[in-house]
Backbone as JSON, one array per atom type, in Angstrom:
{
  "sequence": "MTDDIPQLTASERCVLELLLDKKEEKFGLQLVAEGAGILARSSIYVVLDRMQQKGLIESRAEEKIPDRPGIPRRMYKVTGKGAYAMTLHRQWSEFLQGQEGLDHA",
  "N": [[0.82, -1.2, 0.0], [1.99, 1.28, 0.72], [3.57, 1.74, -1.46], [1.92, 2.91, -3.27], [1.74, 5.51, -2.52], [3.13, 8.38, -3.5], [6.35, 9.83, -2.98], [6.97, 13.22, -2.33], [8.78, 15.89, -3.68], [10.09, 19.13, -2.69], [9.64, 20.91, -4.78], [7.63, 19.56, -6.22], [5.57, 19.53, -4.31], [5.1, 22.27, -4.16], [4.17, 22.84, -6.78], [1.81, 21.29, -6.78], [0.39, 22.56, -4.69], [0.01, 25.11, -5.83], [-1.53, 24.49, -8.08], [-3.75, 23.35, -6.9], [-4.73, 25.42, -5.38], [-6.56, 27.36, -6.57], [-7.89, 25.64, -8.07], [-7.45, 25.6, -10.87], [-6.22, 25.4, -14.25], [-2.79, 25.84, -15.1], [0.1, 27.26, -16.71], [3.58, 26.38, -17.31], [5.55, 28.57, -16.9], [3.96, 30.34, -15.55], [3.55, 28.98, -13.17], [6.18, 29.11, -12.19], [6.42, 31.88, -11.78], [4.55, 32.25, -9.73], [5.58, 30.72, -7.75], [7.12, 31.6, -5.56], [9.95, 31.61, -5.55], [10.66, 28.98, -5.17], [10.33, 27.34, -7.37], [12.2, 26.89, -10.32], [12.91, 28.52, -13.36], [14.62, 27.23, -15.1], [14.27, 24.54, -14.56], [11.6, 23.82, -14.41], [10.08, 22.43, -16.35], [11.2, 19.91, -16.34], [10.49, 19.05, -13.79], [7.68, 19.11, -14.06], [7.33, 17.19, -16.1], [8.27, 14.88, -14.78], [6.35, 14.73, -12.76], [4.08, 14.22, -14.27], [4.72, 11.68, -15.21], [4.58, 10.28, -12.83], [1.9, 10.38, -12.45], [0.67, 12.46, -11.09], [-0.11, 14.9, -12.12], [-1.72, 16.2, -15.07], [-1.64, 17.17, -18.56], [-2.46, 19.44, -21.24], [-2.55, 20.79, -24.56], [-2.89, 24.23, -24.95], [-5.62, 25.97, -26.46], [-5.1, 27.26, -29.69], [-4.58, 30.66, -30.18], [-5.46, 32.93, -32.55], [-4.25, 35.55, -32.87], [-1.99, 35.42, -31.31], [1.42, 34.93, -31.44], [3.61, 32.08, -31.99], [3.85, 28.76, -30.5], [1.1, 26.94, -28.99], [0.63, 27.14, -25.44], [1.4, 24.75, -22.85], [-0.91, 23.42, -20.69], [-1.44, 22.7, -17.29], [-2.89, 20.48, -14.86], [-4.06, 19.15, -11.71], [-4.27, 15.68, -10.97], [-6.51, 13.11, -9.68], [-4.91, 11.39, -8.18], [-2.76, 13.08, -7.61], [-3.99, 15.03, -6.0], [-4.75, 13.42, -3.87], [-2.23, 12.55, -2.95], [-1.23, 14.99, -2.04], [-3.04, 15.58, -0.01], [-2.47, 13.51, 1.8], [0.17, 14.21, 2.4], [-0.2, 16.69, 3.68], [-1.71, 15.86, 5.93], [0.16, 14.2, 7.19], [2.16, 16.05, 7.77], [0.78, 17.69, 9.61], [0.35, 15.81, 11.63], [3.0, 15.3, 12.44], [3.7, 17.83, 13.42], [2.03, 17.94, 15.61], [3.19, 16.0, 17.16], [5.54, 17.12, 18.06], [5.21, 18.59, 20.44], [4.73, 16.55, 22.25], [7.13, 15.3, 22.82], [8.38, 16.69, 24.8], [6.95, 16.39, 27.07]],
  "CA": [[0.0, 0.0, 0.0], [2.83, 2.47, 0.77], [4.12, 1.96, -2.8], [0.95, 3.74, -3.99], [1.85, 6.89, -2.03], [4.38, 8.93, -4.01], [7.11, 10.8, -2.19], [6.91, 14.51, -3.0], [9.87, 16.84, -3.45], [9.61, 20.48, -2.38], [9.11, 21.48, -6.03], [6.37, 18.89, -6.52], [4.57, 20.04, -3.37], [4.79, 23.64, -4.55], [3.33, 22.77, -7.98], [0.49, 20.8, -6.38], [-0.26, 23.62, -3.92], [-0.41, 26.18, -6.75], [-2.61, 24.0, -8.94], [-4.93, 23.08, -6.07], [-5.16, 26.65, -4.73], [-7.79, 27.87, -7.17], [-8.41, 24.55, -8.91], [-7.44, 26.02, -12.26], [-5.05, 25.02, -15.02], [-1.74, 26.86, -15.21], [1.21, 26.87, -17.57], [4.84, 26.26, -16.59], [6.15, 29.82, -16.43], [3.02, 30.9, -14.57], [3.88, 28.31, -11.9], [7.45, 29.68, -11.72], [6.14, 33.24, -11.29], [3.78, 32.18, -8.5], [6.22, 29.75, -6.86], [7.86, 32.24, -4.46], [11.36, 31.26, -5.58], [10.88, 27.53, -5.0], [10.4, 26.75, -8.71], [13.15, 27.57, -11.19], [12.6, 28.54, -14.79], [15.48, 26.27, -15.79], [13.95, 23.13, -14.28], [10.17, 23.59, -14.21], [9.52, 21.42, -17.26], [11.69, 18.61, -15.87], [9.62, 18.74, -12.65], [6.33, 18.83, -14.58], [7.38, 15.91, -16.81], [8.38, 13.84, -13.76], [5.06, 14.64, -12.09], [3.16, 13.54, -15.19], [5.09, 10.26, -15.21], [4.09, 9.73, -11.57], [0.45, 10.44, -12.46], [0.22, 13.49, -10.16], [-0.71, 15.96, -12.91], [-1.89, 15.92, -16.5], [-1.53, 18.4, -19.33], [-3.06, 19.53, -22.56], [-2.13, 21.98, -25.29], [-3.85, 25.33, -24.93], [-6.17, 26.26, -27.77], [-4.34, 28.28, -30.42], [-5.22, 31.97, -30.33], [-4.97, 33.41, -33.85], [-3.41, 36.75, -32.79], [-0.81, 35.19, -30.49], [2.45, 34.19, -32.17], [4.24, 30.97, -31.29], [3.08, 27.54, -30.3], [0.23, 27.01, -27.82], [1.24, 26.75, -24.16], [0.96, 23.5, -22.25], [-1.65, 23.73, -19.47], [-1.33, 21.59, -16.33], [-3.86, 20.41, -13.76], [-3.85, 18.05, -10.77], [-5.1, 14.48, -11.1], [-6.99, 12.61, -8.4], [-3.75, 10.85, -7.45], [-1.99, 14.21, -7.11], [-4.74, 15.62, -4.88], [-4.66, 12.46, -2.76], [-0.87, 12.61, -2.42], [-1.09, 16.24, -1.3], [-3.84, 15.43, 1.22], [-1.68, 12.68, 2.71], [1.33, 14.99, 2.84], [-0.68, 17.68, 4.66], [-2.07, 15.14, 7.15], [1.4, 13.74, 7.82], [2.82, 17.24, 8.33], [0.03, 18.07, 10.8], [0.64, 14.8, 12.64], [4.36, 15.53, 12.95], [3.67, 19.05, 14.22], [1.38, 17.59, 16.87], [4.1, 15.16, 17.94], [6.64, 17.94, 18.6], [4.9, 18.94, 21.83], [4.71, 15.36, 23.09], [8.49, 14.9, 23.18], [8.82, 17.46, 25.98], [5.99, 16.22, 28.16]],
  "C": [[0.87, 1.27, 0.0], [3.5, 2.75, -0.58], [3.19, 2.85, -3.62], [1.04, 5.21, -3.6], [3.18, 7.47, -2.51], [5.04, 9.89, -3.03], [7.13, 12.1, -2.99], [8.12, 15.35, -2.65], [9.27, 18.2, -3.12], [9.01, 21.12, -3.63], [7.76, 20.87, -6.39], [5.26, 19.36, -5.59], [4.14, 21.45, -3.75], [3.86, 23.65, -5.77], [1.92, 22.33, -7.6], [-0.28, 21.86, -5.6], [-0.81, 24.71, -4.86], [-1.57, 25.73, -7.63], [-3.89, 23.74, -8.15], [-5.53, 24.35, -5.47], [-6.48, 27.17, -5.28], [-8.43, 26.85, -8.1], [-8.52, 24.97, -10.37], [-6.16, 25.54, -12.94], [-4.06, 26.19, -15.06], [-0.67, 26.34, -16.15], [2.52, 27.0, -16.79], [5.41, 27.56, -16.04], [5.24, 30.57, -15.46], [3.29, 30.29, -13.2], [5.18, 28.86, -11.32], [7.2, 31.05, -11.1], [5.42, 33.23, -9.95], [4.45, 31.32, -7.43], [7.1, 30.31, -5.76], [9.32, 31.79, -4.38], [11.65, 29.78, -5.42], [11.06, 26.86, -6.36], [11.31, 27.58, -9.6], [12.73, 27.45, -12.65], [13.38, 27.46, -15.53], [15.08, 24.81, -15.59], [12.46, 22.82, -14.2], [9.63, 22.48, -15.1], [10.03, 20.02, -16.95], [10.8, 18.14, -14.71], [8.23, 18.34, -13.15], [6.29, 17.49, -15.32], [7.44, 14.75, -15.82], [7.04, 13.64, -13.05], [4.01, 13.97, -12.97], [3.44, 12.04, -15.21], [4.6, 9.56, -13.94], [2.56, 9.7, -11.51], [-0.14, 11.5, -11.54], [-0.5, 14.64, -10.88], [-0.92, 15.45, -14.33], [-1.86, 17.24, -17.24], [-2.26, 18.28, -20.65], [-2.51, 20.78, -23.23], [-3.25, 23.01, -25.23], [-4.39, 25.54, -26.35], [-5.39, 27.4, -28.41], [-5.17, 29.55, -30.57], [-4.64, 32.61, -31.59], [-4.01, 34.6, -33.77], [-2.12, 36.55, -31.99], [0.22, 34.38, -31.28], [2.99, 33.02, -31.33], [3.31, 29.77, -31.15], [2.2, 27.67, -29.06], [0.97, 26.53, -26.55], [0.66, 25.41, -23.71], [0.31, 23.86, -20.91], [-1.66, 22.49, -18.57], [-2.43, 21.66, -15.28], [-3.58, 19.15, -12.94], [-4.79, 16.89, -11.1], [-5.63, 14.09, -9.72], [-5.85, 12.07, -7.55], [-2.91, 11.98, -6.86], [-2.67, 14.87, -5.92], [-4.66, 14.73, -3.65], [-3.28, 12.5, -2.12], [-0.66, 13.87, -1.58], [-1.86, 16.2, 0.01], [-3.06, 14.61, 2.24], [-0.48, 13.43, 3.25], [0.92, 16.0, 3.91], [-1.03, 17.01, 5.99], [-0.84, 14.69, 7.91], [2.13, 14.91, 8.47], [2.12, 17.69, 9.61], [0.28, 17.09, 11.94], [2.0, 15.05, 13.27], [4.42, 16.79, 13.81], [3.04, 18.78, 15.58], [2.28, 16.76, 17.77], [5.22, 15.96, 18.59], [6.42, 18.26, 20.08], [4.93, 17.75, 22.77], [6.09, 14.94, 23.55], [8.94, 15.58, 24.47], [7.9, 17.27, 27.18], [6.57, 15.41, 29.29]]
}
């Protein structure tokens, strides 16, 4: 059962938090801009690709806008597995915070 629970890096947690915050799709550089320095422009797409391979997020090509030059952006959103992994991470963090006070009792 523990094999089903993916370990999350700080970057992965940040991406999941940003995508879950308003439950909206975002593109890579948007995540970097909102990531408070945790996400780097040079590595965001490596992180996003790894997260897709783990099944934490999924992506789609944005619809092409005729007046916008260039290729359509890739839009990312959280999967059910990603939301579940983040819920477990939050619960574990809260549990550990609660245990800190017990060590000194």
